[in-house]
PDB file of C-alpha atoms in Angstrom:
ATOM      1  CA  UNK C 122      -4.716 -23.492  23.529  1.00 86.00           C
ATOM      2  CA  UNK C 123      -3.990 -25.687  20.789  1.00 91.00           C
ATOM      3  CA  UNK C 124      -7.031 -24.705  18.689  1.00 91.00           C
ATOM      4  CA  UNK C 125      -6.878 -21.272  18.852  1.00 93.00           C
ATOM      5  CA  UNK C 126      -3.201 -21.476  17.695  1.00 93.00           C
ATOM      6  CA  UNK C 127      -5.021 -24.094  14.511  1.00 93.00           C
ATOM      7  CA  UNK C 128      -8.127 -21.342  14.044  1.00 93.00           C
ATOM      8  CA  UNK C 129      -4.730 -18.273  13.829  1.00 94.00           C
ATOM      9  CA  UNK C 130      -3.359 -20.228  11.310  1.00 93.00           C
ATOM     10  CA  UNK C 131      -6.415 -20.823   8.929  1.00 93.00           C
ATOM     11  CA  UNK C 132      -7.203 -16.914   9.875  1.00 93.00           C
ATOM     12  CA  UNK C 133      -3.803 -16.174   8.339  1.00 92.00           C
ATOM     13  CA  UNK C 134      -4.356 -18.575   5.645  1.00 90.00           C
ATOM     14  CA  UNK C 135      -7.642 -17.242   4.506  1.00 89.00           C
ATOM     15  CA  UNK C 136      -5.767 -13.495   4.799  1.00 90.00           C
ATOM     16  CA  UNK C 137      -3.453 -14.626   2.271  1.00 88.00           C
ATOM     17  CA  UNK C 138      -6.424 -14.514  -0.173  1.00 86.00           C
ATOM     18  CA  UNK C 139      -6.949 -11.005   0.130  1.00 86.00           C
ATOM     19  CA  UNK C 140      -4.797  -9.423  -2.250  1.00 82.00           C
ATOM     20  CA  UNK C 141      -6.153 -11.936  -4.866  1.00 81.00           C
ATOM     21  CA  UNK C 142      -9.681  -9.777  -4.598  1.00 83.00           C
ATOM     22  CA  UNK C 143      -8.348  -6.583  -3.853  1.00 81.00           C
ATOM     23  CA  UNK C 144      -5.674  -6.331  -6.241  1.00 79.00           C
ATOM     24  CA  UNK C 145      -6.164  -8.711  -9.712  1.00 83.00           C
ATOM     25  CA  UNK C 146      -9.743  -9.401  -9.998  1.00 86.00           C
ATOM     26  CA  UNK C 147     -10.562  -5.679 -10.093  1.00 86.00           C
ATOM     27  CA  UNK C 148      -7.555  -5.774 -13.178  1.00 84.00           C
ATOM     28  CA  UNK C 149      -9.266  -8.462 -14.604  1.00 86.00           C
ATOM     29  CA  UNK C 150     -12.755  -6.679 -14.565  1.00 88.00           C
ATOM     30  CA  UNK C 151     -11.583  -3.890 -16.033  1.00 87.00           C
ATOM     31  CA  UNK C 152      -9.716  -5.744 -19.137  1.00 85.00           C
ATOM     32  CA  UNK C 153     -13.218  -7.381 -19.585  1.00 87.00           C
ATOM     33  CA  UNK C 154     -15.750  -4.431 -19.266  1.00 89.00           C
ATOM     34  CA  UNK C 155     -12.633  -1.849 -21.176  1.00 86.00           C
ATOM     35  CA  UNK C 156     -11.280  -4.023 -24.162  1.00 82.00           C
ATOM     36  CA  UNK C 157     -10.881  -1.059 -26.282  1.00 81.00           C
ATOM     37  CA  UNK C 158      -8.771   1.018 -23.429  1.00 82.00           C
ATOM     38  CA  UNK C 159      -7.329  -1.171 -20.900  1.00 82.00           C
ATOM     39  CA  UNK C 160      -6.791  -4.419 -22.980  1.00 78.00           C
ATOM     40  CA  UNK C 161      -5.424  -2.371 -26.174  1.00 79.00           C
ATOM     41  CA  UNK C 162      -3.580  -4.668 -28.301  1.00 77.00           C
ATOM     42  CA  UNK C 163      -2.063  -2.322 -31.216  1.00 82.00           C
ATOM     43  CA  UNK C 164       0.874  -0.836 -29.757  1.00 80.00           C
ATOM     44  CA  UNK C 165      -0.407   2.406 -31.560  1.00 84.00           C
ATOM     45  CA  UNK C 166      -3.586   2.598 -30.517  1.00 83.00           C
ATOM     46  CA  UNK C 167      -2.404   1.765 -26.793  1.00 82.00           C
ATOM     47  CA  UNK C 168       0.156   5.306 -27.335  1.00 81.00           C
ATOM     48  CA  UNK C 169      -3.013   7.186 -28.471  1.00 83.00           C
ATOM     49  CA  UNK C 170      -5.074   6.215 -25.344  1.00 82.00           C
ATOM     50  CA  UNK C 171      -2.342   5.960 -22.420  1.00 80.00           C
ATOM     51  CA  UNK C 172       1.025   7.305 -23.947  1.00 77.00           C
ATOM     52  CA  UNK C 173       2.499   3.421 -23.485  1.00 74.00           C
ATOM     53  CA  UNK C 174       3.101   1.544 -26.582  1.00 73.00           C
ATOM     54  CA  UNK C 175       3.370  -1.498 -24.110  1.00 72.00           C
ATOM     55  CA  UNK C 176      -0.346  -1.555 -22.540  1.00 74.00           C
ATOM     56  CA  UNK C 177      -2.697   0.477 -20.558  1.00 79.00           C
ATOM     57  CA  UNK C 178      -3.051  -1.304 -17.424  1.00 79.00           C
ATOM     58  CA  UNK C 179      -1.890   1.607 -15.448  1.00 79.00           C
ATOM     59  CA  UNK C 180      -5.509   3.071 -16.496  1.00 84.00           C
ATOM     60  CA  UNK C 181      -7.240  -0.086 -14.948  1.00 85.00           C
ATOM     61  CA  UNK C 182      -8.076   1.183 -11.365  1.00 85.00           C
ATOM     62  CA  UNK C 183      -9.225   4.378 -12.978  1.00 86.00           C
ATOM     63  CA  UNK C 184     -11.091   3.591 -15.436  1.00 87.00           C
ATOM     64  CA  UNK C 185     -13.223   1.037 -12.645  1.00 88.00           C
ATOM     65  CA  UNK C 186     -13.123   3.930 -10.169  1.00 89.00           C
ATOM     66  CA  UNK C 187     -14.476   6.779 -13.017  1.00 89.00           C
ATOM     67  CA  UNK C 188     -17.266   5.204 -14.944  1.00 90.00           C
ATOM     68  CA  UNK C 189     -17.951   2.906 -11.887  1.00 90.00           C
ATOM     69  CA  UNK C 190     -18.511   4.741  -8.672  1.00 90.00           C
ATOM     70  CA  UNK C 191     -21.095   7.015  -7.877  1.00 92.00           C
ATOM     71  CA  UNK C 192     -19.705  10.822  -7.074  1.00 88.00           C
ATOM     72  CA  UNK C 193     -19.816  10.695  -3.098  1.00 88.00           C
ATOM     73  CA  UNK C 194     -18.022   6.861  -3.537  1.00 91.00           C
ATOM     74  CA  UNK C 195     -15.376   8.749  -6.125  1.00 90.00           C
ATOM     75  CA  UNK C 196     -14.498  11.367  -3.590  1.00 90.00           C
ATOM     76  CA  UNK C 197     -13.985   8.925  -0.681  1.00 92.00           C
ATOM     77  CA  UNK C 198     -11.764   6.582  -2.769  1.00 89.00           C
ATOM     78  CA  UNK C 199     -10.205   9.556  -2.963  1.00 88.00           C
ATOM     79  CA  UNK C 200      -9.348  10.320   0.285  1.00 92.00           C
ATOM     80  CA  UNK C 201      -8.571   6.815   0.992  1.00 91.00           C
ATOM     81  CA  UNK C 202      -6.125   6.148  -1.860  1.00 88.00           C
ATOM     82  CA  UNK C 203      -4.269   9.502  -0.023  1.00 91.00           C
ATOM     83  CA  UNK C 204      -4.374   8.845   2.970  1.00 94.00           C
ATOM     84  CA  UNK C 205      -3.074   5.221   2.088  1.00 91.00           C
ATOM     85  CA  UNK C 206      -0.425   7.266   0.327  1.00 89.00           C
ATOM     86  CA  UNK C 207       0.580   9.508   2.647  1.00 92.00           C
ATOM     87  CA  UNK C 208       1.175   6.664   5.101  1.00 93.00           C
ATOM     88  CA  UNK C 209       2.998   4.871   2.908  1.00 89.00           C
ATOM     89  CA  UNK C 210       5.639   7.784   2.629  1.00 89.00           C
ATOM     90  CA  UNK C 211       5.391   8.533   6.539  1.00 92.00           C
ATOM     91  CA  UNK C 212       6.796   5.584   7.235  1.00 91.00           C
ATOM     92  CA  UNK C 213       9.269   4.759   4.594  1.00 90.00           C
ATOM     93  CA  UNK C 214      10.497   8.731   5.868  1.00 92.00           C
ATOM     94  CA  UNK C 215      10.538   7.888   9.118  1.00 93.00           C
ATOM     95  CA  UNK C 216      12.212   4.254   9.009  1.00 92.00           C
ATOM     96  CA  UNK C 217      14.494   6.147   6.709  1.00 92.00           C
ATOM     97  CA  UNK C 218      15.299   9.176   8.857  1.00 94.00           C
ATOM     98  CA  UNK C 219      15.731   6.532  11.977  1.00 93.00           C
ATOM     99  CA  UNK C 220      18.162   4.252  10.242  1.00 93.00           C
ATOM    100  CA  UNK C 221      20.179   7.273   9.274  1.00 94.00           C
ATOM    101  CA  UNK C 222      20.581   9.203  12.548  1.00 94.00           C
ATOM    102  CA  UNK C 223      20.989   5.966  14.609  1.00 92.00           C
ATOM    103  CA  UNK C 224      23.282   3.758  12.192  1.00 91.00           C
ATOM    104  CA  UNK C 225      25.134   5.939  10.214  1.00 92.00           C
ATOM    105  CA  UNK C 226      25.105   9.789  12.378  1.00 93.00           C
ATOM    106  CA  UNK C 227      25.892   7.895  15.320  1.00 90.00           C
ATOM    107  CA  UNK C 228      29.435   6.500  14.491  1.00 90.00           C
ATOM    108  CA  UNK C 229      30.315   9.859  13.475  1.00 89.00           C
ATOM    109  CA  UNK C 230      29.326  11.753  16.428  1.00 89.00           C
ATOM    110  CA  UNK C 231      29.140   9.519  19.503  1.00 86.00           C
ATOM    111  CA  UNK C 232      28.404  12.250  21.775  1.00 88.00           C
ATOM    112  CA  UNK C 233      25.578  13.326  19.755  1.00 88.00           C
ATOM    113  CA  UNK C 234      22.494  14.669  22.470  1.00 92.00           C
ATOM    114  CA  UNK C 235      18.699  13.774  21.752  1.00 91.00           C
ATOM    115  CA  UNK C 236      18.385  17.424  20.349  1.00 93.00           C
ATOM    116  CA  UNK C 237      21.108  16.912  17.724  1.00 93.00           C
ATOM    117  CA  UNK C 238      19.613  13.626  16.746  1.00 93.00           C
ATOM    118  CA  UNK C 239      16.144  15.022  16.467  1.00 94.00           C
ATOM    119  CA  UNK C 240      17.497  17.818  14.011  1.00 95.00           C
ATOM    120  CA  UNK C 241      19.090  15.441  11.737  1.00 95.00           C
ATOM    121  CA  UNK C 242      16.730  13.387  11.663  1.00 94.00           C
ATOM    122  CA  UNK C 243      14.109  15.622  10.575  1.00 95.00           C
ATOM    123  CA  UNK C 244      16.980  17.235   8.250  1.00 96.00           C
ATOM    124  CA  UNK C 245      17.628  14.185   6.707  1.00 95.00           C
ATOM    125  CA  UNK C 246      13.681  13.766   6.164  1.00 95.00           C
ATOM    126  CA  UNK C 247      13.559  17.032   4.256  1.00 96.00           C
ATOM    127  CA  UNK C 248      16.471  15.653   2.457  1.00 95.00           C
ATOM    128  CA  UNK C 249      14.599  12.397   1.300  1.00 93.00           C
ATOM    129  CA  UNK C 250      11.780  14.475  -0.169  1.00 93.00           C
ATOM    130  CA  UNK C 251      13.951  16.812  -2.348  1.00 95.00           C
ATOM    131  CA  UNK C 252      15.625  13.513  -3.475  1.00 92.00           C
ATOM    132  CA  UNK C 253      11.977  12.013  -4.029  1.00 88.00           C
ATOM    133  CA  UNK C 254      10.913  15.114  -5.754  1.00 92.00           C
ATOM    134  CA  UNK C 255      13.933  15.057  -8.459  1.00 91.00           C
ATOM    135  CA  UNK C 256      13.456  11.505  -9.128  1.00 84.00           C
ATOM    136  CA  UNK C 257       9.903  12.392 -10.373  1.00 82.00           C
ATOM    137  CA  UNK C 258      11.188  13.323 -13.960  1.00 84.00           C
ATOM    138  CA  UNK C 259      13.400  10.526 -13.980  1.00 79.00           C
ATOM    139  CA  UNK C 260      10.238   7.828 -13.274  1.00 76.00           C
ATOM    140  CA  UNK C 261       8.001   9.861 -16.422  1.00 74.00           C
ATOM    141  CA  UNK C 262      10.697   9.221 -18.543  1.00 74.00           C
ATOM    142  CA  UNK C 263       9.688   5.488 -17.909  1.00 69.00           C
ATOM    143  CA  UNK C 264       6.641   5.139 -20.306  1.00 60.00           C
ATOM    144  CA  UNK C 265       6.029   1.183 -19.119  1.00 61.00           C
ATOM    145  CA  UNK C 266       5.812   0.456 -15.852  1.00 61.00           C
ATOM    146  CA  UNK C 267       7.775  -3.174 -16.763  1.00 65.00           C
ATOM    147  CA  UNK C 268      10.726  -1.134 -17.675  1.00 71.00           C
ATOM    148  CA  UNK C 269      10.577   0.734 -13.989  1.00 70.00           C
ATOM    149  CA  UNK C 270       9.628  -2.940 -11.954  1.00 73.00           C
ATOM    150  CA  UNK C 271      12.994  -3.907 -13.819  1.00 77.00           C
ATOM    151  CA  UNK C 272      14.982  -1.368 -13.158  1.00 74.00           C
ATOM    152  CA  UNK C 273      13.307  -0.910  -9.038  1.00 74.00           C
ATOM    153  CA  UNK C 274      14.394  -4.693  -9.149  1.00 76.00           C
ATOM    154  CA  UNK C 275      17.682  -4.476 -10.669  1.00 81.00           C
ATOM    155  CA  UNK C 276      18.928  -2.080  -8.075  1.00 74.00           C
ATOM    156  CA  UNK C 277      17.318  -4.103  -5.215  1.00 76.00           C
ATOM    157  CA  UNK C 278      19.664  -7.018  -6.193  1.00 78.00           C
ATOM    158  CA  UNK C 279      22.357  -5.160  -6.714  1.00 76.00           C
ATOM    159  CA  UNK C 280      21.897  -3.586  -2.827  1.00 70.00           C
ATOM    160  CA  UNK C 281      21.300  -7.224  -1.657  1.00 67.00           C
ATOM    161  CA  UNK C 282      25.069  -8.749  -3.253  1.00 61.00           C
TER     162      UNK C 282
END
């Protein structure tokens, strides 16, 4: 039906707007209702607050969610910002773990049997979060989160050549 296929598209359209309220107005409220904090302008006084002489919009959320919320709201925005985490790294594990054993393990050991595949695969999994858990130090080092966006984005492009 041609105007359900019309009312899908506008659906989408209007879904395209979503990250506009979910993700920059709340920035924006915070830079208005925290000047001092969030929307520090002295390089020093930003390193005093956040530890970034570049800003202290990596406080933003925080700040809104701290003085904001009331307790019970605080703990479930809790839970949610985990769970959206721990999703997040399920699947990035898991697409990982799946491109490994079937692209790469595969070539290597045609014969391999379901059991062998499910071993590496969860082998290669516990692999991913050592390396995730020694690239922690290496992402602090980063005090501006422009200088790691740069660098994320500088290794993308160099994948993609």
């Amino acid at each position: 039906n041609m105007s359900h296929a019309k009312a899908g598209c506008v659906m989408a359209s209007y879904l395209k707007f979503l990250p506009l309220f979910l993700l920059v107005l709340p920035g924006m409220a915070a830079r208005v209702l925290y000047r001092n904090e969030v929307g520090c302008s002295d390089p020093d006084q930003c390193m005093r607050i956040c530890g970034s002489a570049s800003g202290c919009t990596n406080i933003a959320y925080v700040k809104l969610v701290l003085d904001l919320m009331p307790t019970g709201a605080r703990g479930m925005m809790l839970a949610v910002m985990m769970a959206a985490l721990m999703s997040s790294l399920t699947s990035i594990f898991n697409s990982s773990s799946t491109i490994f054993t079937m692209d790469v393990w595969k070539r290597f050991r045609n014969n391999s049997s379901d059991t062998e595949l499910l071993v590496v695969g969860r082998s290669f999994v516990i692999v991913l979060v050592g390396v995730s858990i020694a690239w922690i130090p290496i992402i602090t080092k980063f005090n501006s989160s422009q200088l790691l966006f740069t660098f994320k984005q500088s290794q993308t492009s160099s994948l993609l050549k």
